[in-house]
């Protein structure tokens, strides 16, 4: 088995109550935790997670954000908003997640493939070193960091699938556009995007 699961940015600031919340984020956090508990060592040989980890990302933080390239302050390194959501955090603490990749210390950095683990190893190198050839991508948000991570996974040579039933988008139109991007890039798509209400 060479399939890995990439869990993207299931963090407090991206769920209800956070600084840039996505409706349905808390529900997706719990659903992903359940998926990980059921699938570790069975459907997936390795499970990794990404985290926004901003120190000084420049124009990515803005008092007048465009919500495409600039956003309100979020996921500040060391802050509560950057921590994994409580619905998902016990799964990480329980050892079901094999590695965590931090991204965006000094940049916007939407893609998990721009991140590195605590030893400085990139996500692509970590997966390749362990013989992973296929990846599933889930998390928050379908139309932002999940999209960027999935597209970069394909560019890095991994056979890639996005599981929409374990991801949540900011808005229906941009989520639909992201799904179109997945199809055009040769990314497999399974499930349907949950209604955020």
PDB file of C-alpha atoms in Angstrom, residues 9-124:
ATOM      1  CA  UNK A   9      -5.226  23.030   8.063  1.00  0.00           C
ATOM      2  CA  UNK A  10      -7.842  21.714  10.502  1.00  0.00           C
ATOM      3  CA  UNK A  11      -7.075  24.595  12.846  1.00  0.00           C
ATOM      4  CA  UNK A  12      -9.026  26.751  15.282  1.00  0.00           C
ATOM      5  CA  UNK A  13      -8.875  29.933  13.217  1.00  0.00           C
ATOM      6  CA  UNK A  14     -10.472  28.163  10.229  1.00  0.00           C
ATOM      7  CA  UNK A  15     -13.389  26.775  12.234  1.00  0.00           C
ATOM      8  CA  UNK A  16     -16.349  28.463  13.855  1.00  0.00           C
ATOM      9  CA  UNK A  17     -15.156  30.985  16.426  1.00  0.00           C
ATOM     10  CA  UNK A  18     -11.827  31.551  14.665  1.00  0.00           C
ATOM     11  CA  UNK A  19     -10.579  34.702  12.972  1.00  0.00           C
ATOM     12  CA  UNK A  20     -11.328  33.441   9.439  1.00  0.00           C
ATOM     13  CA  UNK A  21     -13.971  30.778  10.066  1.00  0.00           C
ATOM     14  CA  UNK A  22     -15.351  28.426   7.444  1.00  0.00           C
ATOM     15  CA  UNK A  23     -18.916  27.317   8.136  1.00  0.00           C
ATOM     16  CA  UNK A  24     -18.919  23.594   8.812  1.00  0.00           C
ATOM     17  CA  UNK A  25     -15.257  23.534   9.825  1.00  0.00           C
ATOM     18  CA  UNK A  26     -15.892  22.006  13.250  1.00  0.00           C
ATOM     19  CA  UNK A  27     -18.057  19.274  11.736  1.00  0.00           C
ATOM     20  CA  UNK A  28     -15.383  18.459   9.164  1.00  0.00           C
ATOM     21  CA  UNK A  29     -12.740  18.351  11.924  1.00  0.00           C
ATOM     22  CA  UNK A  30     -14.713  15.643  13.714  1.00  0.00           C
ATOM     23  CA  UNK A  31     -15.412  13.763  10.473  1.00  0.00           C
ATOM     24  CA  UNK A  32     -11.717  13.760   9.556  1.00  0.00           C
ATOM     25  CA  UNK A  33     -10.794  12.537  13.044  1.00  0.00           C
ATOM     26  CA  UNK A  34     -13.183   9.629  12.550  1.00  0.00           C
ATOM     27  CA  UNK A  35     -11.731   8.925   9.098  1.00  0.00           C
ATOM     28  CA  UNK A  36      -8.207   8.862  10.516  1.00  0.00           C
ATOM     29  CA  UNK A  37      -9.181   6.565  13.381  1.00  0.00           C
ATOM     30  CA  UNK A  38     -10.834   4.122  10.956  1.00  0.00           C
ATOM     31  CA  UNK A  39      -8.232   4.301   8.191  1.00  0.00           C
ATOM     32  CA  UNK A  40      -4.797   4.504   9.826  1.00  0.00           C
ATOM     33  CA  UNK A  41      -2.800   1.469   8.751  1.00  0.00           C
ATOM     34  CA  UNK A  42      -5.695   0.173   6.658  1.00  0.00           C
ATOM     35  CA  UNK A  43      -6.659   2.532   3.828  1.00  0.00           C
ATOM     36  CA  UNK A  44      -3.602   4.706   4.430  1.00  0.00           C
ATOM     37  CA  UNK A  45      -0.012   3.694   5.088  1.00  0.00           C
ATOM     38  CA  UNK A  46       0.826   7.221   6.249  1.00  0.00           C
ATOM     39  CA  UNK A  47      -1.264  10.135   7.488  1.00  0.00           C
ATOM     40  CA  UNK A  48       0.143  13.655   7.664  1.00  0.00           C
ATOM     41  CA  UNK A  49      -1.311  17.033   8.555  1.00  0.00           C
ATOM     42  CA  UNK A  50      -0.477  20.588   7.525  1.00  0.00           C
ATOM     43  CA  UNK A  51      -0.710  23.733   9.631  1.00  0.00           C
ATOM     44  CA  UNK A  52      -0.686  27.409   8.798  1.00  0.00           C
ATOM     45  CA  UNK A  53       2.122  28.760  10.970  1.00  0.00           C
ATOM     46  CA  UNK A  54       2.484  32.490  10.389  1.00  0.00           C
ATOM     47  CA  UNK A  55       5.247  34.555  11.976  1.00  0.00           C
ATOM     48  CA  UNK A  56       5.524  37.513   9.594  1.00  0.00           C
ATOM     49  CA  UNK A  57       3.748  36.705   6.326  1.00  0.00           C
ATOM     50  CA  UNK A  58       3.861  40.265   5.015  1.00  0.00           C
ATOM     51  CA  UNK A  59       0.888  41.355   2.933  1.00  0.00           C
ATOM     52  CA  UNK A  60      -0.924  38.074   3.614  1.00  0.00           C
ATOM     53  CA  UNK A  61      -2.234  39.795   6.782  1.00  0.00           C
ATOM     54  CA  UNK A  62      -4.323  42.864   6.054  1.00  0.00           C
ATOM     55  CA  UNK A  63      -6.749  45.210   7.794  1.00  0.00           C
ATOM     56  CA  UNK A  64      -8.563  45.424   4.439  1.00  0.00           C
ATOM     57  CA  UNK A  65      -8.304  41.839   3.157  1.00  0.00           C
ATOM     58  CA  UNK A  66      -9.418  40.680  -0.280  1.00  0.00           C
ATOM     59  CA  UNK A  67      -9.933  37.122   1.054  1.00  0.00           C
ATOM     60  CA  UNK A  68      -8.004  35.721  -1.880  1.00  0.00           C
ATOM     61  CA  UNK A  69      -4.402  36.703  -1.244  1.00  0.00           C
ATOM     62  CA  UNK A  70      -4.825  38.723   1.948  1.00  0.00           C
ATOM     63  CA  UNK A  71      -6.776  37.834   5.086  1.00  0.00           C
ATOM     64  CA  UNK A  72      -7.288  39.051   8.662  1.00  0.00           C
ATOM     65  CA  UNK A  73      -4.583  37.962  11.100  1.00  0.00           C
ATOM     66  CA  UNK A  74      -4.849  34.191  11.578  1.00  0.00           C
ATOM     67  CA  UNK A  75      -2.881  31.112  12.670  1.00  0.00           C
ATOM     68  CA  UNK A  76      -0.129  33.120  14.347  1.00  0.00           C
ATOM     69  CA  UNK A  77       2.659  30.762  15.417  1.00  0.00           C
ATOM     70  CA  UNK A  78       2.287  29.912  19.079  1.00  0.00           C
ATOM     71  CA  UNK A  79      -1.262  31.279  19.290  1.00  0.00           C
ATOM     72  CA  UNK A  80      -4.447  29.389  20.097  1.00  0.00           C
ATOM     73  CA  UNK A  81      -5.813  30.028  16.607  1.00  0.00           C
ATOM     74  CA  UNK A  82      -2.959  28.086  15.041  1.00  0.00           C
ATOM     75  CA  UNK A  83      -3.616  24.951  17.104  1.00  0.00           C
ATOM     76  CA  UNK A  84      -5.471  21.963  15.691  1.00  0.00           C
ATOM     77  CA  UNK A  85      -9.225  22.134  16.305  1.00  0.00           C
ATOM     78  CA  UNK A  86     -10.329  20.163  19.410  1.00  0.00           C
ATOM     79  CA  UNK A  87     -12.370  17.870  17.179  1.00  0.00           C
ATOM     80  CA  UNK A  88      -9.168  16.741  15.453  1.00  0.00           C
ATOM     81  CA  UNK A  89      -6.377  17.455  17.950  1.00  0.00           C
ATOM     82  CA  UNK A  90      -6.812  14.251  20.029  1.00  0.00           C
ATOM     83  CA  UNK A  91      -6.183  12.202  16.884  1.00  0.00           C
ATOM     84  CA  UNK A  92      -2.842  13.948  16.442  1.00  0.00           C
ATOM     85  CA  UNK A  93      -1.965  13.661  20.125  1.00  0.00           C
ATOM     86  CA  UNK A  94      -2.905   9.981  20.023  1.00  0.00           C
ATOM     87  CA  UNK A  95      -0.220   9.255  17.445  1.00  0.00           C
ATOM     88  CA  UNK A  96      -2.489   8.579  14.457  1.00  0.00           C
ATOM     89  CA  UNK A  97      -0.819  11.360  12.453  1.00  0.00           C
ATOM     90  CA  UNK A  98       2.708  10.473  11.353  1.00  0.00           C
ATOM     91  CA  UNK A  99       4.027  13.988  10.720  1.00  0.00           C
ATOM     92  CA  UNK A 100       2.965  17.642  10.784  1.00  0.00           C
ATOM     93  CA  UNK A 101       4.104  20.149   8.164  1.00  0.00           C
ATOM     94  CA  UNK A 102       4.209  23.855   8.993  1.00  0.00           C
ATOM     95  CA  UNK A 103       3.741  26.442   6.253  1.00  0.00           C
ATOM     96  CA  UNK A 104       3.651  30.185   5.812  1.00  0.00           C
ATOM     97  CA  UNK A 105       6.054  31.443   8.461  1.00  0.00           C
ATOM     98  CA  UNK A 106       7.089  34.341   6.231  1.00  0.00           C
ATOM     99  CA  UNK A 107       4.734  34.015   3.266  1.00  0.00           C
ATOM    100  CA  UNK A 108       1.122  33.353   2.318  1.00  0.00           C
ATOM    101  CA  UNK A 109       1.878  29.684   1.573  1.00  0.00           C
ATOM    102  CA  UNK A 110      -1.461  28.031   0.878  1.00  0.00           C
ATOM    103  CA  UNK A 111      -0.101  24.675  -0.244  1.00  0.00           C
ATOM    104  CA  UNK A 112       1.032  21.999   2.171  1.00  0.00           C
ATOM    105  CA  UNK A 113       3.820  21.267  -0.310  1.00  0.00           C
ATOM    106  CA  UNK A 114       5.362  24.610   0.643  1.00  0.00           C
ATOM    107  CA  UNK A 115       5.673  23.412   4.233  1.00  0.00           C
ATOM    108  CA  UNK A 116       8.259  21.438   6.174  1.00  0.00           C
ATOM    109  CA  UNK A 117       8.256  19.251   9.265  1.00  0.00           C
ATOM    110  CA  UNK A 118      10.169  20.015  12.469  1.00  0.00           C
ATOM    111  CA  UNK A 119      13.364  18.652  10.871  1.00  0.00           C
ATOM    112  CA  UNK A 120      12.969  20.842   7.788  1.00  0.00           C
ATOM    113  CA  UNK A 121      11.923  18.027   5.437  1.00  0.00           C
ATOM    114  CA  UNK A 122       9.458  19.052   2.746  1.00  0.00           C
ATOM    115  CA  UNK A 123       6.153  17.240   2.385  1.00  0.00           C
ATOM    116  CA  UNK A 124       7.034  15.901  -1.074  1.00  0.00           C
TER     117      UNK A 124
END
